Tab-separated table of C-alpha atoms in Angstrom:
chain	number	residue	atom	x	y	z
A	172	GLU	CA	0.161	-0.052	0.022
A	173	VAL	CA	1.450	3.246	-0.848
A	174	GLN	CA	1.407	5.702	2.000
A	175	LEU	CA	2.869	8.497	3.599
A	176	VAL	CA	2.882	8.956	7.868
A	177	GLU	CA	3.960	12.589	8.933
A	178	SER	CA	5.101	13.055	12.974
A	179	GLY	CA	6.614	15.474	14.907
A	180	GLY	CA	4.320	18.093	15.437
A	181	GLY	CA	3.048	19.516	18.590
A	182	LEU	CA	3.275	23.132	20.553
A	183	VAL	CA	5.963	25.109	20.385
A	184	GLN	CA	7.094	28.976	21.424
A	185	PRO	CA	7.458	31.620	18.830
A	186	GLY	CA	11.025	31.762	18.315
A	187	GLY	CA	11.341	28.186	18.500
A	188	SER	CA	11.926	25.171	16.419
A	189	LEU	CA	10.252	21.947	15.589
A	190	ARG	CA	11.685	19.063	12.582
A	191	LEU	CA	8.884	16.893	10.962
A	192	SER	CA	9.643	14.173	9.403
A	193	CYS	CA	7.594	11.831	6.820
A	194	ALA	CA	8.075	8.083	6.169
A	195	ALA	CA	7.192	6.812	2.691
A	196	SER	CA	6.027	3.322	1.687
A	197	GLY	CA	4.696	1.221	-1.327
A	198	PHE	CA	6.378	3.171	-3.841
A	199	THR	CA	10.022	3.812	-5.290
A	200	PHE	CA	10.392	7.130	-3.357
A	201	SER	CA	13.883	7.787	-4.987
A	202	SER	CA	11.754	8.609	-7.691
A	203	TYR	CA	10.230	11.196	-6.825
A	204	TRP	CA	10.323	14.664	-6.130
A	205	MET	CA	8.567	15.538	-2.547
A	206	ASN	CA	6.740	18.290	-1.126
A	207	TRP	CA	5.372	19.624	2.457
A	208	VAL	CA	1.701	21.244	2.194
A	209	ARG	CA	0.544	23.329	5.088
A	210	GLN	CA	-3.244	24.234	6.263
A	211	ALA	CA	-3.590	27.154	8.926
A	212	PRO	CA	-7.052	26.510	10.617
A	213	GLY	CA	-10.160	27.515	8.840
A	214	LYS	CA	-7.897	28.451	5.834
A	215	GLY	CA	-6.884	26.842	2.470
A	216	LEU	CA	-4.096	24.667	1.228
A	217	GLU	CA	-0.610	26.176	0.851
A	218	TRP	CA	2.359	24.650	-0.455
A	219	VAL	CA	5.628	24.894	1.649
A	220	ALA	CA	8.352	23.473	0.252
A	221	ASN	CA	9.865	20.576	-2.054
A	222	ILE	CA	12.767	18.572	-2.721
A	223	LYS	CA	14.149	16.789	-5.865
A	224	GLN	CA	13.691	13.283	-6.058
A	225	ASP	CA	17.959	12.925	-5.208
A	226	GLY	CA	18.390	16.070	-2.910
A	227	SER	CA	20.077	17.822	-5.572
A	228	GLY	CA	17.494	20.886	-5.336
A	229	GLU	CA	15.250	22.250	-2.632
A	230	TYR	CA	12.597	25.211	-3.088
A	231	PHE	CA	10.454	26.729	-0.767
A	232	ALA	CA	7.512	29.018	-0.645
A	233	ASP	CA	8.549	33.084	0.250
A	234	SER	CA	6.811	32.381	3.438
A	235	VAL	CA	9.304	30.164	4.998
A	236	LYS	CA	12.377	30.950	2.906
A	237	GLY	CA	15.369	31.347	5.500
A	238	ARG	CA	13.653	29.858	8.015
A	239	PHE	CA	12.562	26.203	7.209
A	240	THR	CA	14.905	23.982	5.738
A	241	ILE	CA	13.959	20.654	3.619
A	242	SER	CA	16.163	17.356	3.472
A	243	ARG	CA	15.663	13.692	2.176
A	244	ASP	CA	16.915	10.326	3.010
A	245	ASN	CA	16.097	7.565	-0.049
A	246	ALA	CA	17.816	5.117	2.122
A	247	LYS	CA	15.380	4.988	4.681
A	248	ASN	CA	12.914	6.450	2.516
A	249	SER	CA	12.246	9.846	4.939
A	250	LEU	CA	11.256	13.207	4.125
A	251	HIS	CA	12.155	15.931	7.080
A	252	LEU	CA	10.986	19.530	7.490
A	253	GLN	CA	13.279	21.840	9.911
A	254	MET	CA	11.575	24.651	11.198
A	255	ASN	CA	12.863	27.422	12.760
A	256	SER	CA	12.275	31.007	13.957
A	257	LEU	CA	8.529	29.743	13.797
A	258	ARG	CA	6.085	32.389	14.257
A	259	ALA	CA	1.935	32.349	15.060
A	260	ASP	CA	1.360	32.414	11.589
A	261	ASP	CA	2.889	28.903	10.909
A	262	THR	CA	0.540	27.193	13.187
A	263	ALA	CA	-1.008	24.523	10.127
A	264	VAL	CA	-1.327	21.273	9.947
A	265	TYR	CA	1.559	20.034	7.659
A	266	TYR	CA	0.694	17.095	5.059
A	267	CYS	CA	3.634	15.551	2.908
A	268	ALA	CA	2.414	15.013	-0.372
A	269	ARG	CA	4.246	12.917	-3.625
A	270	GLY	CA	5.003	15.206	-6.127
A	271	ARG	CA	6.948	14.731	-9.508
A	272	TYR	CA	7.642	11.521	-11.079
A	273	CYS	CA	11.132	11.171	-12.652
A	274	SER	CA	12.527	8.431	-14.847
A	275	GLY	CA	15.406	8.663	-17.990
A	276	GLY	CA	16.569	12.074	-17.137
A	277	SER	CA	12.537	13.453	-17.247
A	278	CYS	CA	10.348	14.097	-14.838
A	279	TYR	CA	6.366	14.434	-14.875
A	280	LEU	CA	3.678	15.836	-12.159
A	281	ALA	CA	0.532	14.371	-12.119
A	282	GLY	CA	-1.075	16.503	-9.108
A	283	PHE	CA	-0.764	15.383	-5.667
A	284	ALA	CA	-2.071	11.975	-5.697
A	285	VAL	CA	-0.626	10.973	-2.662
A	286	TRP	CA	-0.958	12.667	0.747
A	287	GLY	CA	0.269	11.745	4.353
A	288	GLN	CA	-2.992	12.197	6.710
A	289	GLY	CA	-1.008	15.520	8.510
A	290	THR	CA	0.886	16.760	11.629
A	291	ARG	CA	-0.355	19.948	13.455
A	292	VAL	CA	1.616	22.416	14.626
A	293	THR	CA	0.948	24.787	17.038
A	294	VAL	CA	2.970	28.014	17.437
A	295	SER	CA	1.669	29.633	20.708
A	296	SER	CA	3.357	31.133	24.074
B	231	GLU	CA	4.204	34.453	-8.839
B	232	ILE	CA	0.912	32.886	-10.380
B	233	VAL	CA	-2.146	33.497	-8.594
B	234	MET	CA	-4.820	31.050	-8.733
B	235	THR	CA	-8.614	32.708	-8.395
B	236	GLN	CA	-11.311	30.243	-7.699
B	237	SER	CA	-15.194	31.245	-8.273
B	238	PRO	CA	-17.062	31.225	-6.122
B	239	ALA	CA	-15.712	30.741	-2.647
B	240	SER	CA	-19.024	28.859	-1.832
B	241	LEU	CA	-22.458	27.577	-4.198
B	242	SER	CA	-25.327	25.807	-3.075
B	243	VAL	CA	-26.181	23.138	-4.577
B	244	SER	CA	-29.248	20.598	-4.760
B	245	PRO	CA	-28.338	16.223	-4.548
B	246	GLY	CA	-28.699	15.649	-7.967
B	247	GLU	CA	-28.173	18.890	-9.774
B	248	ARG	CA	-24.840	19.996	-11.563
B	249	ALA	CA	-22.163	22.097	-10.144
B	250	THR	CA	-19.891	24.645	-11.958
B	251	LEU	CA	-16.543	25.650	-10.322
B	252	SER	CA	-14.385	27.993	-11.963
B	253	CYS	CA	-10.476	28.345	-11.506
B	254	TRP	CA	-8.459	31.653	-12.985
B	255	ALA	CA	-4.629	32.168	-13.449
B	256	SER	CA	-3.337	35.227	-13.497
B	257	GLN	CA	-0.820	33.943	-16.392
B	258	SER	CA	-1.165	31.265	-18.694
B	259	VAL	CA	-0.005	27.629	-16.591
B	260	SER	CA	-0.708	25.996	-19.948
B	261	ASN	CA	-2.660	22.468	-18.920
B	262	ASN	CA	-0.612	22.184	-15.587
B	263	LEU	CA	-3.491	22.195	-13.954
B	264	ALA	CA	-5.107	19.895	-10.943
B	265	TRP	CA	-8.360	19.836	-8.777
B	266	TYR	CA	-8.876	18.246	-5.212
B	267	GLN	CA	-11.873	17.479	-2.679
B	268	GLN	CA	-11.187	18.061	0.614
B	269	LYS	CA	-13.860	16.941	3.478
B	270	PRO	CA	-13.634	18.098	6.593
B	271	GLY	CA	-10.749	16.485	8.457
B	272	GLN	CA	-9.409	14.214	5.691
B	273	THR	CA	-6.735	14.752	3.477
B	274	PRO	CA	-6.848	16.247	0.220
B	275	ARG	CA	-7.563	14.378	-2.530
B	276	LEU	CA	-6.387	14.476	-6.132
B	277	LEU	CA	-9.173	14.557	-8.498
B	278	ILE	CA	-8.310	16.002	-11.954
B	279	TYR	CA	-4.825	16.565	-13.118
B	280	GLY	CA	-3.582	18.216	-16.534
B	281	ALA	CA	-7.090	20.222	-16.581
B	282	SER	CA	-8.806	17.403	-17.754
B	283	THR	CA	-7.742	13.757	-16.852
B	284	ARG	CA	-9.366	12.275	-14.167
B	285	ALA	CA	-7.461	10.299	-11.100
B	286	THR	CA	-7.564	6.979	-10.356
B	287	GLY	CA	-10.779	5.901	-9.237
B	288	ILE	CA	-12.452	8.868	-9.638
B	289	PRO	CA	-16.033	9.173	-10.944
B	290	ALA	CA	-16.949	10.167	-13.774
B	291	ARG	CA	-19.251	12.445	-12.971
B	292	PHE	CA	-16.291	14.414	-12.318
B	293	SER	CA	-15.068	16.833	-15.008
B	294	GLY	CA	-12.388	19.439	-15.948
B	295	SER	CA	-11.732	21.757	-18.994
B	296	GLY	CA	-9.681	24.580	-19.696
B	297	SER	CA	-6.654	25.745	-20.589
B	298	GLY	CA	-4.116	28.950	-20.411
B	299	THR	CA	-5.922	31.172	-17.305
B	300	GLU	CA	-9.856	29.086	-17.722
B	301	PHE	CA	-10.538	26.085	-15.873
B	302	THR	CA	-13.976	24.639	-15.153
B	303	LEU	CA	-14.395	21.462	-12.510
B	304	THR	CA	-18.184	20.277	-13.326
B	305	ILE	CA	-19.861	17.900	-10.999
B	306	SER	CA	-22.739	16.443	-13.451
B	307	SER	CA	-25.033	15.119	-10.851
B	308	LEU	CA	-24.111	16.015	-6.969
B	309	GLN	CA	-23.855	13.119	-4.510
B	310	SER	CA	-23.908	13.254	-1.190
B	311	GLU	CA	-20.235	12.970	-0.501
B	312	ASP	CA	-19.249	15.260	-2.788
B	313	PHE	CA	-20.012	18.495	-0.360
B	314	ALA	CA	-17.198	19.409	0.089
B	315	VAL	CA	-14.248	22.169	-0.237
B	316	TYR	CA	-12.633	22.016	-3.806
B	317	TYR	CA	-9.373	23.596	-4.682
B	318	CYS	CA	-7.782	24.188	-7.914
B	319	GLN	CA	-3.961	23.604	-7.958
B	320	GLN	CA	-1.129	25.290	-11.033
B	321	TYR	CA	1.953	23.477	-11.250
B	322	ASP	CA	3.297	24.930	-14.274
B	323	SER	CA	5.382	27.439	-12.618
B	324	TRP	CA	6.221	26.402	-8.602
B	325	LEU	CA	2.920	25.603	-6.950
B	326	ASN	CA	0.033	27.650	-6.003
B	327	PHE	CA	-4.115	26.650	-4.865
B	328	GLY	CA	-7.139	28.517	-5.065
B	329	GLY	CA	-8.649	29.882	-2.659
B	330	GLY	CA	-11.029	27.007	-2.663
B	331	THR	CA	-14.719	26.550	-3.091
B	332	LYS	CA	-17.166	25.235	-0.408
B	333	VAL	CA	-19.973	23.346	-1.941
B	334	GLU	CA	-22.763	22.796	-0.020
B	335	ILE	CA	-26.376	21.586	0.209
B	336	LYS	CA	-29.101	23.363	-0.574
């Protein structure tokens, strides 16, 4: 079964740090870009960051650039989001989502077909 | 940055009726457009990619159309399980979601 399972969410004070993880199974993790998407309470979806299939490139939304880093371990089929200098407006459910499929030097995106169940991050004093 | 705008913000529809949801891009995204459904407390579910291709397991009553800057999601005959929030997403340049359209029971 294709599955993504996030962990690491919780309550953190403004200015603090948190590291989210996403464990992948059921597919060839190293063939896919991976994404983090968040959803603030009662709000819509916001793409946060993604990373190439081999970890050679990372991209971020302006709202988190310079504060968040994304990494992956293809040997362990895991994705991570290191969140520093957290602010109240980072409060959200954070989802990992499978992105572009890469094969033979080309990559293709057909939407985010696989999502994790989400992990909740609350930034509050 | 490409801005995605969805209209209307909410839509009241009776079961069995047709629902038409719109999504506009601030600049052309070709056909690099996806639609998602999200029910309360659930993870988003991919419905449509490539503007018009249904994802695996999606019923034929869901259809997508458009290209460039104007896109439409049509639900031909609303079922009770279709009442949800629908998001469009462009993936032509970076990744952006629209603000969503909530489809409610009339």
